[in-house]
Amino acid sequence: MRFCVFHVYSEKINMRISKTVKFILFLSLLGAGLQACHRKKEQKAAVSQDTFNAGKATFVADESFSPIIEQEEYVYKSRYPEANPVFVYKTENQAVNMLLNDSVRVAILSRELDTAEQNVIKGRKLSVETIPFAVDAVTLIVNNASGDTTITVAELKRRLNGQGDLTKPIVFDNPNSSLVRYLKNFSGNKELKQSNIYALKSNTDVIKYVGGHPDALGIIGFSWLNNPVDALVPYVNKVKIVGVRDEASKQYPNGYFKPSQESLVLKQYPLSRGLYMINCSSKVGLAAGFATFIASDVGQRIILKSGLLPDSIPPREINLKK
């Protein structure tokens, strides 16, 4: 009888010990899980907080310049693997609106912000830093079968204002793009609604259209022609660049020039525009890091290789040996 009582009592003790062990094990696992979650939150917070060459930040860029920005992004990420700049490509109007609405704080545009736009940014206690980094050429293209290989500035303005042969189409990219704004200012025509003027969707569409229409005149950014992606090469091969003469030029009134780094730096080619990085982040973060990179010797050499004109031409070192 004693043995039975002792046996039952022992079983109760073992059950209590087993429950205690299970409870301790549960608390240990719970603590480990909470610590893991805490570490993940800390890691996520660390990633979201961008630093000079690390972390994540969103940039909006004029889609007209996606070829050159993608090259800069590729090299930048290869040099700084912990940096994750995310580029969103929009029309110029959309990009500026995102900046003004505080959806993003960095934009890459072909113009500076005007006073009213800067005041909106500064009203949020943010600074506006404008970094010029390149000069682009507004390029005229025609079909390889076209005999129109040259044009004057005056003639281009006349055609943009609906004067001349209205059977020859003029095409450019999105109606809200920086290129359309440039052409409106250039021609003095604030509408560009003539029957032979068409706004397509992108620079790629312009190249394809001109490649298939012998009478068309296309207007695009130069970077789309100088180093096109493989899929665009067959269409680029179907078009040629038109030489432009500015008869009002004091230095070169009689010369026809095509876009090149030489004609841009000597101001021979009359259709050009600057490229700017607008940084409103007001901190030393990834925006400042990318801006520093794009303005550095490496970043400017990428611009030079693309065919655009760098804001500061990198020096060329030559070693002379006996």
Tab-separated table of C-alpha atoms in Angstrom:
chain	number	residue	atom	x	y	z
A	1	MET	CA	0.000	0.000	0.000
A	2	ARG	CA	2.791	2.411	0.866
A	3	PHE	CA	4.493	1.517	-2.358
A	4	CYS	CA	1.376	2.419	-4.351
A	5	VAL	CA	1.001	5.747	-2.570
A	6	PHE	CA	4.678	6.513	-3.059
A	7	HIS	CA	4.420	5.549	-6.723
A	8	VAL	CA	1.426	7.836	-7.301
A	9	TYR	CA	3.151	10.638	-5.444
A	10	SER	CA	6.259	10.212	-7.587
A	11	GLU	CA	4.189	10.346	-10.753
A	12	LYS	CA	2.608	13.645	-9.618
A	13	ILE	CA	6.042	15.114	-8.953
A	14	ASN	CA	7.267	14.028	-12.388
A	15	MET	CA	4.185	15.557	-14.033
A	16	ARG	CA	4.820	18.865	-12.270
A	17	ILE	CA	8.476	18.815	-13.295
A	18	SER	CA	7.480	18.022	-16.875
A	19	LYS	CA	5.020	20.924	-16.962
A	20	THR	CA	7.641	23.243	-15.486
A	21	VAL	CA	10.190	22.215	-18.095
A	22	LYS	CA	7.663	22.707	-20.867
A	23	PHE	CA	6.742	26.131	-19.501
A	24	ILE	CA	10.402	27.176	-19.280
A	25	LEU	CA	11.005	25.858	-22.803
A	26	PHE	CA	7.970	27.816	-24.048
A	27	LEU	CA	9.260	31.023	-22.435
A	28	SER	CA	12.689	30.475	-23.983
A	29	LEU	CA	11.244	29.965	-27.443
A	30	LEU	CA	8.966	32.983	-27.027
A	31	GLY	CA	11.890	35.142	-25.951
A	32	ALA	CA	13.996	33.974	-28.881
A	33	GLY	CA	11.140	34.716	-31.284
A	34	LEU	CA	10.631	38.208	-29.887
A	35	GLN	CA	14.348	38.906	-30.137
A	36	ALA	CA	14.369	37.745	-33.760
A	37	CYS	CA	11.408	39.995	-34.592
A	38	HIS	CA	13.121	42.877	-32.841
A	39	ARG	CA	16.304	42.293	-34.852
A	40	LYS	CA	14.314	42.200	-38.094
A	41	LYS	CA	12.633	45.492	-37.193
A	42	GLU	CA	16.000	47.016	-36.416
A	43	GLN	CA	17.426	45.770	-39.713
A	44	LYS	CA	14.396	47.080	-41.636
A	45	ALA	CA	14.690	50.449	-39.940
A	46	ALA	CA	18.403	50.564	-40.727
A	47	VAL	CA	17.734	49.881	-44.406
A	48	SER	CA	14.964	52.492	-44.618
A	49	GLN	CA	17.261	55.135	-43.151
A	50	ASP	CA	19.484	56.036	-46.083
A	51	THR	CA	22.993	57.290	-45.548
A	52	PHE	CA	25.529	58.828	-47.936
A	53	ASN	CA	26.253	55.584	-49.803
A	54	ALA	CA	23.865	53.052	-48.255
A	55	GLY	CA	20.178	52.449	-47.680
A	56	LYS	CA	17.207	53.159	-49.898
A	57	ALA	CA	15.865	56.371	-51.434
A	58	THR	CA	13.425	57.099	-54.264
A	59	PHE	CA	14.303	59.429	-57.136
A	60	VAL	CA	11.986	60.651	-59.894
A	61	ALA	CA	13.616	61.271	-63.269
A	62	ASP	CA	12.473	62.710	-66.576
A	63	GLU	CA	11.926	59.625	-68.747
A	64	SER	CA	13.681	61.407	-71.637
A	65	PHE	CA	16.977	60.790	-69.860
A	66	SER	CA	16.480	57.174	-68.791
A	67	PRO	CA	19.373	55.836	-70.959
A	68	ILE	CA	22.019	57.949	-69.226
A	69	ILE	CA	20.493	57.677	-65.735
A	70	GLU	CA	20.389	53.879	-66.011
A	71	GLN	CA	24.104	53.857	-66.859
A	72	GLU	CA	24.905	56.063	-63.866
A	73	GLU	CA	22.741	53.890	-61.610
A	74	TYR	CA	24.449	50.670	-62.745
A	75	VAL	CA	27.976	51.922	-62.013
A	76	TYR	CA	26.933	53.577	-58.748
A	77	LYS	CA	25.373	50.369	-57.408
A	78	SER	CA	28.402	48.328	-58.451
A	79	ARG	CA	30.664	50.677	-56.463
A	80	TYR	CA	28.329	50.917	-53.459
A	81	PRO	CA	26.469	47.569	-53.124
A	82	GLU	CA	24.677	48.673	-49.947
A	83	ALA	CA	23.085	51.616	-51.785
A	84	ASN	CA	19.669	51.126	-53.342
A	85	PRO	CA	18.509	54.236	-55.236
A	86	VAL	CA	15.101	53.545	-56.804
A	87	PHE	CA	14.374	55.538	-59.981
A	88	VAL	CA	10.808	56.257	-61.077
A	89	TYR	CA	10.559	57.584	-64.649
A	90	LYS	CA	7.836	60.120	-65.388
A	91	THR	CA	7.091	63.022	-67.722
A	92	GLU	CA	8.505	66.368	-66.633
A	93	ASN	CA	5.113	67.640	-65.420
A	94	GLN	CA	4.559	64.502	-63.359
A	95	ALA	CA	8.083	64.629	-61.924
A	96	VAL	CA	7.741	68.245	-60.797
A	97	ASN	CA	4.322	67.546	-59.264
A	98	MET	CA	5.745	64.617	-57.281
A	99	LEU	CA	8.455	66.913	-55.960
A	100	LEU	CA	5.978	69.645	-55.009
A	101	ASN	CA	3.577	67.144	-53.402
A	102	ASP	CA	6.425	65.718	-51.282
A	103	SER	CA	6.006	62.268	-52.863
A	104	VAL	CA	9.746	62.354	-53.523
A	105	ARG	CA	12.498	64.768	-52.574
A	106	VAL	CA	14.896	64.267	-55.472
A	107	ALA	CA	14.188	64.882	-59.164
A	108	ILE	CA	16.304	64.791	-62.320
A	109	LEU	CA	15.038	67.371	-64.812
A	110	SER	CA	16.089	69.446	-67.814
A	111	ARG	CA	15.314	72.694	-66.009
A	112	GLU	CA	15.687	74.332	-62.623
A	113	LEU	CA	12.712	74.960	-60.366
A	114	ASP	CA	11.220	78.437	-60.730
A	115	THR	CA	10.766	80.808	-57.781
A	116	ALA	CA	7.181	79.742	-57.033
A	117	GLU	CA	8.132	76.058	-57.044
A	118	GLN	CA	11.129	76.664	-54.801
A	119	ASN	CA	8.908	78.574	-52.356
A	120	VAL	CA	6.606	75.547	-52.079
A	121	ILE	CA	9.582	73.371	-51.118
A	122	LYS	CA	11.042	75.948	-48.749
A	123	GLY	CA	7.614	76.341	-47.131
A	124	ARG	CA	8.097	72.818	-45.775
A	125	LYS	CA	11.386	73.912	-44.178
A	126	LEU	CA	13.414	72.096	-46.835
A	127	SER	CA	16.320	73.392	-48.874
A	128	VAL	CA	16.585	73.283	-52.672
A	129	GLU	CA	19.965	72.224	-54.064
A	130	THR	CA	20.409	72.293	-57.853
A	131	ILE	CA	23.308	70.301	-59.320
A	132	PRO	CA	23.974	70.647	-63.080
A	133	PHE	CA	25.632	67.513	-64.462
A	134	ALA	CA	25.255	67.398	-68.274
A	135	VAL	CA	24.131	69.122	-71.475
A	136	ASP	CA	21.792	67.284	-73.849
A	137	ALA	CA	21.150	68.007	-77.539
A	138	VAL	CA	17.592	68.243	-78.866
A	139	THR	CA	18.051	66.149	-82.002
A	140	LEU	CA	16.195	66.208	-85.315
A	141	ILE	CA	15.922	62.932	-87.214
A	142	VAL	CA	14.523	61.885	-90.593
A	143	ASN	CA	14.123	58.619	-92.461
A	144	ASN	CA	17.193	57.375	-94.344
A	145	ALA	CA	15.236	57.788	-97.585
A	146	SER	CA	14.539	61.481	-96.911
A	147	GLY	CA	16.395	64.182	-98.815
A	148	ASP	CA	15.952	66.660	-95.935
A	149	THR	CA	19.395	66.489	-94.347
A	150	THR	CA	19.689	70.121	-93.173
A	151	ILE	CA	17.421	72.785	-91.727
A	152	THR	CA	17.783	76.313	-90.348
A	153	VAL	CA	16.536	77.480	-86.968
A	154	ALA	CA	14.151	79.907	-88.682
A	155	GLU	CA	12.703	77.156	-90.878
A	156	LEU	CA	12.217	74.845	-87.880
A	157	LYS	CA	10.347	77.597	-86.033
A	158	ARG	CA	8.145	78.184	-89.079
A	159	ARG	CA	7.277	74.502	-89.319
A	160	LEU	CA	6.467	74.320	-85.612
A	161	ASN	CA	4.115	77.260	-86.103
A	162	GLY	CA	2.203	75.537	-88.902
A	163	GLN	CA	3.842	77.329	-91.820
A	164	GLY	CA	5.142	75.457	-94.839
A	165	ASP	CA	4.244	71.979	-96.064
A	166	LEU	CA	1.596	70.608	-93.691
A	167	THR	CA	1.693	67.176	-95.321
A	168	LYS	CA	5.032	66.398	-93.658
A	169	PRO	CA	4.433	65.189	-90.080
A	170	ILE	CA	6.474	66.389	-87.097
A	171	VAL	CA	6.547	63.942	-84.184
A	172	PHE	CA	7.912	64.081	-80.653
A	173	ASP	CA	7.370	62.286	-77.366
A	174	ASN	CA	4.720	62.682	-74.658
A	175	PRO	CA	2.731	65.980	-74.658
A	176	ASN	CA	3.706	66.546	-70.997
A	177	SER	CA	7.420	66.009	-71.582
A	178	SER	CA	10.317	68.397	-71.122
A	179	LEU	CA	10.928	68.261	-74.871
A	180	VAL	CA	7.481	69.678	-75.634
A	181	ARG	CA	8.058	72.494	-73.135
A	182	TYR	CA	11.391	73.210	-74.837
A	183	LEU	CA	9.795	73.315	-78.302
A	184	LYS	CA	7.005	75.617	-77.118
A	185	ASN	CA	9.525	78.071	-75.675
A	186	PHE	CA	11.776	77.717	-78.723
A	187	SER	CA	9.034	78.336	-81.291
A	188	GLY	CA	6.878	80.764	-79.343
A	189	ASN	CA	3.907	78.480	-80.061
A	190	LYS	CA	2.220	77.597	-76.757
A	191	GLU	CA	-0.140	75.037	-78.261
A	192	LEU	CA	1.608	72.976	-80.976
A	193	LYS	CA	-1.779	71.775	-82.205
A	194	GLN	CA	-1.260	71.969	-85.958
A	195	SER	CA	-2.722	69.084	-87.968
A	196	ASN	CA	0.718	67.735	-88.921
A	197	ILE	CA	2.214	67.818	-85.397
A	198	TYR	CA	1.836	64.665	-83.311
A	199	ALA	CA	2.754	63.806	-79.744
A	200	LEU	CA	3.445	60.093	-79.316
A	201	LYS	CA	4.237	58.288	-76.064
A	202	SER	CA	8.028	58.092	-75.885
A	203	ASN	CA	11.330	58.711	-77.651
A	204	THR	CA	11.314	55.065	-78.709
A	205	ASP	CA	7.985	55.563	-80.478
A	206	VAL	CA	9.388	58.619	-82.290
A	207	ILE	CA	12.373	56.653	-83.625
A	208	LYS	CA	10.132	53.804	-84.782
A	209	TYR	CA	7.672	56.193	-86.446
A	210	VAL	CA	10.338	58.100	-88.371
A	211	GLY	CA	11.973	54.824	-89.409
A	212	GLY	CA	8.725	53.867	-91.103
A	213	HIS	CA	7.679	57.233	-92.607
A	214	PRO	CA	10.029	58.851	-95.188
A	215	ASP	CA	8.422	62.311	-94.916
A	216	ALA	CA	8.436	62.592	-91.114
A	217	LEU	CA	10.626	64.814	-88.934
A	218	GLY	CA	11.252	63.461	-85.451
A	219	ILE	CA	12.528	65.392	-82.428
A	220	ILE	CA	14.195	63.443	-79.592
A	221	GLY	CA	16.979	63.530	-77.003
A	222	PHE	CA	20.467	62.692	-78.303
A	223	SER	CA	21.200	59.948	-75.758
A	224	TRP	CA	18.593	57.702	-77.406
A	225	LEU	CA	20.657	57.613	-80.601
A	226	ASN	CA	24.248	57.533	-79.477
A	227	ASN	CA	24.111	54.352	-77.390
A	228	PRO	CA	20.742	52.634	-77.972
A	229	VAL	CA	19.659	49.415	-76.306
A	230	ASP	CA	19.864	46.309	-78.502
A	231	ALA	CA	16.124	46.190	-79.174
A	232	LEU	CA	16.199	49.750	-80.532
A	233	VAL	CA	19.248	49.374	-82.794
A	234	PRO	CA	17.323	48.146	-85.899
A	235	TYR	CA	15.090	51.224	-85.742
A	236	VAL	CA	17.963	53.647	-85.083
A	237	ASN	CA	19.656	52.268	-88.204
A	238	LYS	CA	16.666	53.431	-90.260
A	239	VAL	CA	17.044	57.125	-89.354
A	240	LYS	CA	19.668	59.847	-89.759
A	241	ILE	CA	20.413	63.095	-87.933
A	242	VAL	CA	19.643	66.464	-89.504
A	243	GLY	CA	22.237	69.270	-89.491
A	244	VAL	CA	21.001	72.592	-88.048
A	245	ARG	CA	22.161	76.113	-88.910
A	246	ASP	CA	21.497	79.126	-86.715
A	247	GLU	CA	21.608	82.088	-89.075
A	248	ALA	CA	21.370	84.444	-86.093
A	249	SER	CA	24.596	83.087	-84.567
A	250	LYS	CA	27.390	85.669	-84.327
A	251	GLN	CA	30.154	83.075	-84.608
A	252	TYR	CA	28.707	80.400	-86.912
A	253	PRO	CA	25.911	81.918	-89.043
A	254	ASN	CA	26.731	79.846	-92.140
A	255	GLY	CA	27.519	76.414	-90.730
A	256	TYR	CA	25.239	73.393	-90.397
A	257	PHE	CA	26.031	71.347	-87.309
A	258	LYS	CA	24.950	67.996	-85.956
A	259	PRO	CA	24.908	67.291	-82.214
A	260	SER	CA	28.208	66.145	-80.741
A	261	GLN	CA	30.284	66.925	-77.680
A	262	GLU	CA	32.455	69.218	-79.794
A	263	SER	CA	29.534	71.156	-81.304
A	264	LEU	CA	27.943	71.482	-77.861
A	265	VAL	CA	31.048	72.699	-76.040
A	266	LEU	CA	31.801	75.207	-78.824
A	267	LYS	CA	28.125	76.262	-78.850
A	268	GLN	CA	27.866	75.515	-82.561
A	269	TYR	CA	24.804	73.313	-82.261
A	270	PRO	CA	21.881	75.620	-81.396
A	271	LEU	CA	19.409	73.159	-79.820
A	272	SER	CA	20.659	72.210	-76.366
A	273	ARG	CA	19.386	71.971	-72.790
A	274	GLY	CA	20.952	71.407	-69.390
A	275	LEU	CA	20.348	68.428	-67.104
A	276	TYR	CA	19.941	69.032	-63.375
A	277	MET	CA	19.561	67.021	-60.206
A	278	ILE	CA	17.196	68.791	-57.790
A	279	ASN	CA	17.873	67.641	-54.222
A	280	CYS	CA	15.320	68.730	-51.606
A	281	SER	CA	16.120	66.063	-49.011
A	282	SER	CA	17.916	68.554	-46.722
A	283	LYS	CA	20.175	65.881	-45.274
A	284	VAL	CA	23.417	64.071	-45.999
A	285	GLY	CA	21.764	60.922	-47.289
A	286	LEU	CA	21.656	58.812	-50.428
A	287	ALA	CA	20.490	61.759	-52.540
A	288	ALA	CA	23.615	63.702	-51.633
A	289	GLY	CA	25.727	60.587	-52.210
A	290	PHE	CA	24.352	59.996	-55.711
A	291	ALA	CA	24.618	63.706	-56.570
A	292	THR	CA	28.261	63.665	-55.497
A	293	PHE	CA	28.875	60.549	-57.596
A	294	ILE	CA	27.220	61.891	-60.753
A	295	ALA	CA	29.262	65.098	-60.478
A	296	SER	CA	32.490	63.215	-59.729
A	297	ASP	CA	35.173	62.246	-62.221
A	298	VAL	CA	33.660	58.761	-62.638
A	299	GLY	CA	30.114	60.053	-63.052
A	300	GLN	CA	31.188	62.685	-65.562
A	301	ARG	CA	33.152	60.113	-67.571
A	302	ILE	CA	29.928	58.101	-67.909
A	303	ILE	CA	28.284	61.236	-69.341
A	304	LEU	CA	31.261	61.699	-71.668
A	305	LYS	CA	31.037	58.092	-72.908
A	306	SER	CA	27.277	58.455	-73.527
A	307	GLY	CA	27.855	61.216	-76.074
A	308	LEU	CA	26.344	63.998	-73.972
A	309	LEU	CA	28.433	66.916	-72.764
A	310	PRO	CA	29.543	66.610	-69.113
A	311	ASP	CA	29.075	69.651	-66.905
A	312	SER	CA	32.762	69.406	-66.040
A	313	ILE	CA	34.914	67.656	-68.619
A	314	PRO	CA	37.139	65.068	-66.890
A	315	PRO	CA	40.879	65.659	-67.370
A	316	ARG	CA	42.769	63.300	-69.613
A	317	GLU	CA	46.115	62.167	-68.277
A	318	ILE	CA	48.871	61.184	-70.707
A	319	ASN	CA	52.027	59.442	-69.513
A	320	LEU	CA	55.055	60.108	-71.683
A	321	LYS	CA	57.797	57.469	-71.655
A	322	LYS	CA	61.288	57.799	-73.040
